[in-house]
PDB file of C-alpha atoms in Angstrom:
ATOM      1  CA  UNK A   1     -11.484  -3.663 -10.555  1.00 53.00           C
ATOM      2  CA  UNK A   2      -9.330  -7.042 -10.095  1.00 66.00           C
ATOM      3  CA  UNK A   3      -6.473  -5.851 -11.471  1.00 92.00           C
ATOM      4  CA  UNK A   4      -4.345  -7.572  -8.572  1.00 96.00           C
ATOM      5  CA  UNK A   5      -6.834 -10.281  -6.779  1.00 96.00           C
ATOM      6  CA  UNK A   6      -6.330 -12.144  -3.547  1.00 96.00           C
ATOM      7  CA  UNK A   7      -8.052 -15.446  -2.205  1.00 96.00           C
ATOM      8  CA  UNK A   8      -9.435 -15.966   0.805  1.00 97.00           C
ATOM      9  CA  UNK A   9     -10.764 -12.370   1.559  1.00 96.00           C
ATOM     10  CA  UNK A  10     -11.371 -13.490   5.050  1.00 97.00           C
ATOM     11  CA  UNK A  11      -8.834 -16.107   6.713  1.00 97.00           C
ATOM     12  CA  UNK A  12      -9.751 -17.614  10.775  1.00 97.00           C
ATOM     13  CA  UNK A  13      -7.302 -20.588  11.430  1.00 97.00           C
ATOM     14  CA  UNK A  14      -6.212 -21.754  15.100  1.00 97.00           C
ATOM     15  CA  UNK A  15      -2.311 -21.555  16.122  1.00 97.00           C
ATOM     16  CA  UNK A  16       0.659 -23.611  14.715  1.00 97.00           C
ATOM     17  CA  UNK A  17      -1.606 -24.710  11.094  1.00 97.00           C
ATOM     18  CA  UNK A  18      -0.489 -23.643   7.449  1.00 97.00           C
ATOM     19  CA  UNK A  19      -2.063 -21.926   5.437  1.00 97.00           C
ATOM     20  CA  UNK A  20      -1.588 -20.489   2.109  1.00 97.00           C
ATOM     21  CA  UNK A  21      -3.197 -16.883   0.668  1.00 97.00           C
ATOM     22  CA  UNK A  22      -3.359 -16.580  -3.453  1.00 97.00           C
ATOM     23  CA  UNK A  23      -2.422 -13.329  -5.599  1.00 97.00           C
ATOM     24  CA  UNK A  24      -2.825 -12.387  -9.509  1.00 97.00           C
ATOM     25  CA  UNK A  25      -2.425 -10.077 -11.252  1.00 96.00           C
ATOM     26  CA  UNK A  26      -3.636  -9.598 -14.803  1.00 95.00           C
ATOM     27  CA  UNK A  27      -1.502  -6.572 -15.385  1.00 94.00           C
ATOM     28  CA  UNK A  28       1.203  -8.047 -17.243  1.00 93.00           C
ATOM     29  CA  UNK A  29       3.209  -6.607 -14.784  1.00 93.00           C
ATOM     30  CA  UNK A  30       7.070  -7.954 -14.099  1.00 92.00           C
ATOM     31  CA  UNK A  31       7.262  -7.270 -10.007  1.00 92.00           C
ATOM     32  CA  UNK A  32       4.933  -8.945  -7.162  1.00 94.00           C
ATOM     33  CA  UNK A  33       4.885  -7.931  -3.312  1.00 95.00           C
ATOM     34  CA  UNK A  34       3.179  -9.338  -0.201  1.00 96.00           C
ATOM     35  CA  UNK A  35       3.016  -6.310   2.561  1.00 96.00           C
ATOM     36  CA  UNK A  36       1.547  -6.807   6.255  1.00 96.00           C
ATOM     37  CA  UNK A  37      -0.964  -4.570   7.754  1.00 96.00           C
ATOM     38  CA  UNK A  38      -0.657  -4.792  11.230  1.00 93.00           C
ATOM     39  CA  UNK A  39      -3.933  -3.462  13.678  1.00 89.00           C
ATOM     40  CA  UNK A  40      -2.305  -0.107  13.833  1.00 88.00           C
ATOM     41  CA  UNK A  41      -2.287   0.285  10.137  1.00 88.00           C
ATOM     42  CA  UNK A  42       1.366  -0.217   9.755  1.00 92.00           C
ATOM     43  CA  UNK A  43       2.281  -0.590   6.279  1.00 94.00           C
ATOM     44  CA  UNK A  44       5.206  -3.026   5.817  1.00 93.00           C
ATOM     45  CA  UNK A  45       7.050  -5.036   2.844  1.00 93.00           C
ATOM     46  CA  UNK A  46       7.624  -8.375   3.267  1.00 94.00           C
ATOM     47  CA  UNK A  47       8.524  -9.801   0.192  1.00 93.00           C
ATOM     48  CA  UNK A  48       8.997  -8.628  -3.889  1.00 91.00           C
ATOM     49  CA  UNK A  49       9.375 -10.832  -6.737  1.00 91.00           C
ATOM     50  CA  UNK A  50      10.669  -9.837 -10.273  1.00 88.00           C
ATOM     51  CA  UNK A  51       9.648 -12.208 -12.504  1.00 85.00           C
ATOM     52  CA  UNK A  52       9.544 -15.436 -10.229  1.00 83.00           C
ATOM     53  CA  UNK A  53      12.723 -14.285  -8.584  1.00 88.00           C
ATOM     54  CA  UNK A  54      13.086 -13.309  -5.092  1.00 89.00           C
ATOM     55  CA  UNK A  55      14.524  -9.910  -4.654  1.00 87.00           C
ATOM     56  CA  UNK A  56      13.589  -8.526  -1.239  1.00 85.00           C
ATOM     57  CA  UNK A  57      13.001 -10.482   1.834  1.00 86.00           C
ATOM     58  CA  UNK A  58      12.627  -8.700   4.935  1.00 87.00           C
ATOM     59  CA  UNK A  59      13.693 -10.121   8.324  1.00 76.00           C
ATOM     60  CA  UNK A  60      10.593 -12.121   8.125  1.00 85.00           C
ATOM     61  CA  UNK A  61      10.236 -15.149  10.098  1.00 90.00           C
ATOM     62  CA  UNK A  62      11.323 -18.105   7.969  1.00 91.00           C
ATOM     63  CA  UNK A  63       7.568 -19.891   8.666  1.00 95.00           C
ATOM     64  CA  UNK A  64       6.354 -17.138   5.910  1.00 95.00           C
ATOM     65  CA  UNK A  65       7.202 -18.934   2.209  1.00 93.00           C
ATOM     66  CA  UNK A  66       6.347 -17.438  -0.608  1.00 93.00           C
ATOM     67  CA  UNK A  67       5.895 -19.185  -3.997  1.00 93.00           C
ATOM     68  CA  UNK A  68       5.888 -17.497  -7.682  1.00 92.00           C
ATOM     69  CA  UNK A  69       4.799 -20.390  -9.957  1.00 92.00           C
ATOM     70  CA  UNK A  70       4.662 -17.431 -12.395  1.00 91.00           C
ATOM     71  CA  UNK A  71       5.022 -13.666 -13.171  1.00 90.00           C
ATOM     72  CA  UNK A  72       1.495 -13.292 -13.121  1.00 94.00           C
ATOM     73  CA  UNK A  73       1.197 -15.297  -9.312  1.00 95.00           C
ATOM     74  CA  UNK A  74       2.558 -14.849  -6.122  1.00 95.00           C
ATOM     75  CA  UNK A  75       1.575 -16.767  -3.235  1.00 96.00           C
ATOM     76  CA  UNK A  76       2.032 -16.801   0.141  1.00 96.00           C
ATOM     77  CA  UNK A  77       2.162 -19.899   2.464  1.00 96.00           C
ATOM     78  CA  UNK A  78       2.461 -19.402   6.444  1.00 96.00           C
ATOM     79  CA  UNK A  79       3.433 -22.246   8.335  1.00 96.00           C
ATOM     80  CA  UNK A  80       2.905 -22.574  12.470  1.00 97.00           C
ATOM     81  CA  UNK A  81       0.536 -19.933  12.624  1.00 97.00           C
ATOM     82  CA  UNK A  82       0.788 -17.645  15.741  1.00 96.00           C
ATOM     83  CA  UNK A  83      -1.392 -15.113  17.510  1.00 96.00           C
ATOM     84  CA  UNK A  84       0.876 -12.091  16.451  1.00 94.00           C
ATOM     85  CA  UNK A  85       0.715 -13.277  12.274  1.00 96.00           C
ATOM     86  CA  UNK A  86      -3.098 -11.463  13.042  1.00 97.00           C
ATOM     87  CA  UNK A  87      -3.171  -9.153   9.988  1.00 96.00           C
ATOM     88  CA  UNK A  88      -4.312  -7.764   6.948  1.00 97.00           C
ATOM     89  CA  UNK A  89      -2.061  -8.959   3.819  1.00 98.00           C
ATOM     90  CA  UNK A  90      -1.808  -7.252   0.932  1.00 97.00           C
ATOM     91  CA  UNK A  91      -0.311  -8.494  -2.627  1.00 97.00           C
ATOM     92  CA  UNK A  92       0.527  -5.636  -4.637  1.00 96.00           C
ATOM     93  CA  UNK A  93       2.420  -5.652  -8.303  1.00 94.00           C
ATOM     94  CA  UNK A  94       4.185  -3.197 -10.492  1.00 92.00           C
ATOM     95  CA  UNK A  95       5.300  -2.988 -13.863  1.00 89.00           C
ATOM     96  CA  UNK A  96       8.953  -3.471 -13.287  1.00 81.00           C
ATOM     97  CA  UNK A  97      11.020  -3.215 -10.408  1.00 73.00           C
ATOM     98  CA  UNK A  98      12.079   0.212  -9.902  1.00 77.00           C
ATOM     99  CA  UNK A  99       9.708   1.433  -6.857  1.00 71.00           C
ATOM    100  CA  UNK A 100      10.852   5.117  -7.711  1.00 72.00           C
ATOM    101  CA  UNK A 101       9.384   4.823 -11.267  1.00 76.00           C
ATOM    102  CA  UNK A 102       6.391   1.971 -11.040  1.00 82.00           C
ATOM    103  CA  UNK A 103       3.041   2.723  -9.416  1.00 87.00           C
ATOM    104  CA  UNK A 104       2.377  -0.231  -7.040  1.00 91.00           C
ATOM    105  CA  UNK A 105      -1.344  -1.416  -7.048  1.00 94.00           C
ATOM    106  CA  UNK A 106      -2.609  -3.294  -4.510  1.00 96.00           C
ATOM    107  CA  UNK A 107      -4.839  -6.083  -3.899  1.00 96.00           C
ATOM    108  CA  UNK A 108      -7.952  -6.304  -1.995  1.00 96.00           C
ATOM    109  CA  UNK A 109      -5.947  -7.874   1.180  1.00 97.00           C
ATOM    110  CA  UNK A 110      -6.751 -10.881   2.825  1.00 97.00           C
ATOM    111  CA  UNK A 111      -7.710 -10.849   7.042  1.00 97.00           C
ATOM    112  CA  UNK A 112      -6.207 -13.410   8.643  1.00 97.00           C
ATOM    113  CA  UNK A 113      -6.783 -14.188  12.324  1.00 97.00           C
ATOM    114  CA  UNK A 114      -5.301 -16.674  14.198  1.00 97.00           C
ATOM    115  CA  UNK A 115      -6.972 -18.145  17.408  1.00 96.00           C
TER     116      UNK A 115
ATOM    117  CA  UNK B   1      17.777   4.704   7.713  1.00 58.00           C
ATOM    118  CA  UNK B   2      14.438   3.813   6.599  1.00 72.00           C
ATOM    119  CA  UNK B   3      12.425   5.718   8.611  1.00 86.00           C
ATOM    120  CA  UNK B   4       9.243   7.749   7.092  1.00 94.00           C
ATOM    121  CA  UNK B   5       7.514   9.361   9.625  1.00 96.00           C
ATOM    122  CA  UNK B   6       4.322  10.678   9.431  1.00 97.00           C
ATOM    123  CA  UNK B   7       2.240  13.429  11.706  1.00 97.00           C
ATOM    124  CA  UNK B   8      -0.227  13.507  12.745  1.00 97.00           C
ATOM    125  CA  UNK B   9      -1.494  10.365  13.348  1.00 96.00           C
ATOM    126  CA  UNK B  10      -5.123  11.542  13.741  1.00 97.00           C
ATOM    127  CA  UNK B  11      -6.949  15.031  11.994  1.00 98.00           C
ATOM    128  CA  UNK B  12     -10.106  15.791  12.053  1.00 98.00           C
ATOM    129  CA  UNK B  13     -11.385  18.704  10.098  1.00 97.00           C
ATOM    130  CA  UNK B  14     -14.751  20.421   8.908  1.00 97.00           C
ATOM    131  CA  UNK B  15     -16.215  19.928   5.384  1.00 97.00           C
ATOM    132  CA  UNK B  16     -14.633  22.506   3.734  1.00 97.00           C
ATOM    133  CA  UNK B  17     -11.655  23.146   5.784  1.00 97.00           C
ATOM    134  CA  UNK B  18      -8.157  22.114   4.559  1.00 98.00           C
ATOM    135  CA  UNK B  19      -6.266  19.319   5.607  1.00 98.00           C
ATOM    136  CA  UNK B  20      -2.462  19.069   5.269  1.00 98.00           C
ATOM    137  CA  UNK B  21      -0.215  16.035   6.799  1.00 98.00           C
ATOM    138  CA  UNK B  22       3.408  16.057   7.036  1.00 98.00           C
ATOM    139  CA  UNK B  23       5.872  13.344   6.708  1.00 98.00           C
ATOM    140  CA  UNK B  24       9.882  13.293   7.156  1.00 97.00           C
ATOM    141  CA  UNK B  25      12.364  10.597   5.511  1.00 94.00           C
ATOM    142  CA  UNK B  26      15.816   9.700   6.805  1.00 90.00           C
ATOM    143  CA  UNK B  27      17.401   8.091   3.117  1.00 88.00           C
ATOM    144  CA  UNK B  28      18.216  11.673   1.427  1.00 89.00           C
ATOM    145  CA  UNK B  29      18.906   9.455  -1.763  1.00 89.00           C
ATOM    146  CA  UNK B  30      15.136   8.922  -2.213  1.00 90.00           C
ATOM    147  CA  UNK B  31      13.520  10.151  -5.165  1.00 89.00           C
ATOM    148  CA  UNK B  32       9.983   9.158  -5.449  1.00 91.00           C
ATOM    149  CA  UNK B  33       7.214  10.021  -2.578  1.00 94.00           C
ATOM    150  CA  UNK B  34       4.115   8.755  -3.248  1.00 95.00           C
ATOM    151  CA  UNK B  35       0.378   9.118  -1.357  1.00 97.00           C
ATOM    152  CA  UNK B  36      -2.055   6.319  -0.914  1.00 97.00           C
ATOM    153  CA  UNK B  37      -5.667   6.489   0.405  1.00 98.00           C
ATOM    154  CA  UNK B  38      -7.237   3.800   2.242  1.00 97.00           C
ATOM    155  CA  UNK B  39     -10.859   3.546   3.089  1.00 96.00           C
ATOM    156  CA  UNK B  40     -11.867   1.596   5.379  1.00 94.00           C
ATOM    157  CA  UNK B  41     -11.944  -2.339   5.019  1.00 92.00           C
ATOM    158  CA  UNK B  42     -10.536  -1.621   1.416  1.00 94.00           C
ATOM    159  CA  UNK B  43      -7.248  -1.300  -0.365  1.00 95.00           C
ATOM    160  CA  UNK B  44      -4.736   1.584  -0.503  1.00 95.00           C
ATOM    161  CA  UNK B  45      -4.487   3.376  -3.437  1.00 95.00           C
ATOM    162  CA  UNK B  46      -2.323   5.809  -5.565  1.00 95.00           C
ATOM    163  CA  UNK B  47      -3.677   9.396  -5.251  1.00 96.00           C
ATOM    164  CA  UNK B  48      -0.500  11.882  -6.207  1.00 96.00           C
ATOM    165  CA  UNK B  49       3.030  11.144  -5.888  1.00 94.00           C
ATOM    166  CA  UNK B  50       5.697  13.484  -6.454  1.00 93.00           C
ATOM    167  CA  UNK B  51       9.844  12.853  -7.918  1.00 90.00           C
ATOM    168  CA  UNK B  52      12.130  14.755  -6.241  1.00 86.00           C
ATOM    169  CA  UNK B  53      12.892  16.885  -9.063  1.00 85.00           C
ATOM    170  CA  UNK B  54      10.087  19.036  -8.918  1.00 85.00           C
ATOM    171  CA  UNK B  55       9.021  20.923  -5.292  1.00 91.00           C
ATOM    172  CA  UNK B  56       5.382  20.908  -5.935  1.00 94.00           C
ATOM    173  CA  UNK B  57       2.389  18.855  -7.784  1.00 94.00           C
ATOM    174  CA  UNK B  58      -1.684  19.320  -7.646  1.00 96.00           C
ATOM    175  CA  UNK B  59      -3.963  17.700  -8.907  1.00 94.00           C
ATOM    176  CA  UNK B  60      -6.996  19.269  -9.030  1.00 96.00           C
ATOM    177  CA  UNK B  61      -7.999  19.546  -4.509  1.00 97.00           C
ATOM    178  CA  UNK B  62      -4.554  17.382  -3.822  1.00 98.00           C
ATOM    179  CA  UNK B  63      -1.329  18.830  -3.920  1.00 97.00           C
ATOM    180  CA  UNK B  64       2.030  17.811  -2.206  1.00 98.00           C
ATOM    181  CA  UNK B  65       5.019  19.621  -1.882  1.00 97.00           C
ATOM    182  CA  UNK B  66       8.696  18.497  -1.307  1.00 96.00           C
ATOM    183  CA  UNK B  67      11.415  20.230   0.471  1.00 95.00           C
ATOM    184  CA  UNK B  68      14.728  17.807  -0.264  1.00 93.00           C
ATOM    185  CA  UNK B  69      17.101  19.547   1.538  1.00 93.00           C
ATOM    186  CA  UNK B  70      14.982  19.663   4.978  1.00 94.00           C
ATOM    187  CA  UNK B  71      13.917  15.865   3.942  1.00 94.00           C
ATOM    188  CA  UNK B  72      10.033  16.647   4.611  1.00 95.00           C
ATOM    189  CA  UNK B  73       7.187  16.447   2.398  1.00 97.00           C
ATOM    190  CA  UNK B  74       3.709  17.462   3.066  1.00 98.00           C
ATOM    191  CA  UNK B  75       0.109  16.415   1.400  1.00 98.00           C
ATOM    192  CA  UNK B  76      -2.548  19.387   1.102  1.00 98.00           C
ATOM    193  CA  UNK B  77      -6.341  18.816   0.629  1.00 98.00           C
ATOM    194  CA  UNK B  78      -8.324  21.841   0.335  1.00 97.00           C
ATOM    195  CA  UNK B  79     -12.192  21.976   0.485  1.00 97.00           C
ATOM    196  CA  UNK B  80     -12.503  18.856   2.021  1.00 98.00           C
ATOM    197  CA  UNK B  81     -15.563  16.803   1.456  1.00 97.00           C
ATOM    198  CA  UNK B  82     -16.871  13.872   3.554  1.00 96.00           C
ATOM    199  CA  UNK B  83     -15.821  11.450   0.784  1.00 96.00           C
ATOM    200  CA  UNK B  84     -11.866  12.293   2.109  1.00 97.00           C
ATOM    201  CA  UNK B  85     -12.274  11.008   5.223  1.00 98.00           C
ATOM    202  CA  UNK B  86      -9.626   7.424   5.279  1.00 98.00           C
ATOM    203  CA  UNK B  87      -6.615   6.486   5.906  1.00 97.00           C
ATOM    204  CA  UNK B  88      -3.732   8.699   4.180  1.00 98.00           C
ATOM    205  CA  UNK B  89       0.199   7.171   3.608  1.00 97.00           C
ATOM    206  CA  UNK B  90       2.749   8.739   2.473  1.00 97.00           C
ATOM    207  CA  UNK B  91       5.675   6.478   1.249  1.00 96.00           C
ATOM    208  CA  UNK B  92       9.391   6.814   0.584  1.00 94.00           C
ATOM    209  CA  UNK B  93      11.874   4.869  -1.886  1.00 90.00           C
ATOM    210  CA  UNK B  94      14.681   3.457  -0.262  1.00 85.00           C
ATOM    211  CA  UNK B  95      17.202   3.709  -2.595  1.00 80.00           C
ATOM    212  CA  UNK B  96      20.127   0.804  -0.901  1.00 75.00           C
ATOM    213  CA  UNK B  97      20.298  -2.117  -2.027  1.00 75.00           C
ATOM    214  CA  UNK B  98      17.102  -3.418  -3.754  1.00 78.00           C
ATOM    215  CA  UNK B  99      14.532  -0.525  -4.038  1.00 83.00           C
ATOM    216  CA  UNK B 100      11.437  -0.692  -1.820  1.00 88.00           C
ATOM    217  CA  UNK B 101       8.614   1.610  -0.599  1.00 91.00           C
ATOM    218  CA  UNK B 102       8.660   2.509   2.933  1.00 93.00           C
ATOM    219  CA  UNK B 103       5.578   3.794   4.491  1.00 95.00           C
ATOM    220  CA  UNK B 104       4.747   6.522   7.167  1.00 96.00           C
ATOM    221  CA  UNK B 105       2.465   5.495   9.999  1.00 96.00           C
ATOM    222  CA  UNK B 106      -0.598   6.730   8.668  1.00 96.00           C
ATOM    223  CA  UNK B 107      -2.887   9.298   8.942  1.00 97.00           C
ATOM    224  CA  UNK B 108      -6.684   8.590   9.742  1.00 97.00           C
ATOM    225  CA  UNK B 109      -8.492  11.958   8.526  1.00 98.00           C
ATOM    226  CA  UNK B 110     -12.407  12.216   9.386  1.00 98.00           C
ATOM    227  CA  UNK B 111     -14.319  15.032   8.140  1.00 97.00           C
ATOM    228  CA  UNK B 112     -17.040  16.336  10.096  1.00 95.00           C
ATOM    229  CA  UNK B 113     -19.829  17.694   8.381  1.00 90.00           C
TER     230      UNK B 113
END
């Protein structure tokens, strides 16, 4: 199923580079989101987009951009990289952007360790 | 608030045994309380979610039940098979401002055979 895909899988930088992780979807869906998985499994939003626009940003440090070139796209791009941005991030879309009505899928998630 | 919180964090049952997991939520506008699994090394996903219009949904060994006025809601496997053993969520809609999903903790359920 690659409903909502992610590139890299795997991600092993050293501190303070940039690096960028890639989403789809193919869903036709309206509403994009990039969650962190921290090691204790801690499920968090980061960011949602509605149709290229930004519509949630959590107090995320402002080295985390991300970019929607489209509906269908929604990257992320991490600049500085530090030991504590160690996580699993997911990319997850919906149809529109009512959480209370739209199923969220998510993406495979990408690993990213910093060194 | 946006606090979910989930118990317990750990459960470990026998195949065939029921399971249930508990979670509370502070935002007594939300309306929407989804469960994800996730396996290990893989990718939550959408097993039952519930609207806060009704107090209880199965579907067919899942079921989850709602109590709005005490703000809890709870996720039930019965007969458990080795297959269940992962990572449950449950999840809340924050209703202020823009609408988001906030999880619980998690729940890492293992099934002993």
């Amino acid at each position: 199923d690659t409903a909502v895909s992610q590139t890299p899988k795997y991600l092993v930088t050293q501190m303070g580079n940039d690096k960028s992780i890639k989403c789809e979807q193919n869903l036709g869906h309206d509403t994009m989101y990039w969650y962190k998985q921290d090691s204790k499994k801690f499920l968090k939003i980061m960011f949602s987009y509605n149709n290229k626009e930004l519509i949630i940003n959590e107090t995320v440090p402002n080295r985390f951009s991300p970019k929607s070139p489209d509906k269908a796209h929604l990257n992320l791009h991490i600049n500085s990289l530090e030991l504590g941005d160690s996580a699993v991030y997911f990319c997850a879309s919906s149809q529109y952007m009512r959480p209370s009505t739209d199923t969220q899928y998510f993406g495979p998630g990408t690993r990213l360790t910093v060194l | 608030g946006e606090n979910v919180e989930q118990h317990p964090s750990t459960l470990s049952v026998q195949e065939g045994d029921s399971a249930v997991i508990k979670c509370t939520y502070s935002d007594s506008a939300s309306n929407y309380f989804p469960w994800y699994k996730q396996e290990l090394g893989k990718r939550p996903q959408l097993i039952i979610d519930i609207r806060s219009n009704v107090g209880e949904k199965k579907d067919q060994r899942i079921a989850v039940t709602l109590n709005k006025t005490a703000k809890h809601f709870s996720l039930h496997i019965t007969e458990t098979q080795p297959e269940d053993s992962a990572v449950y969520f449950c999840a809340a809609v924050i209703i202020q401002g823009a609408q988001k999903l906030v999880f619980g903790q998690g729940t890492r359920l293992t099934i002993n055979p």
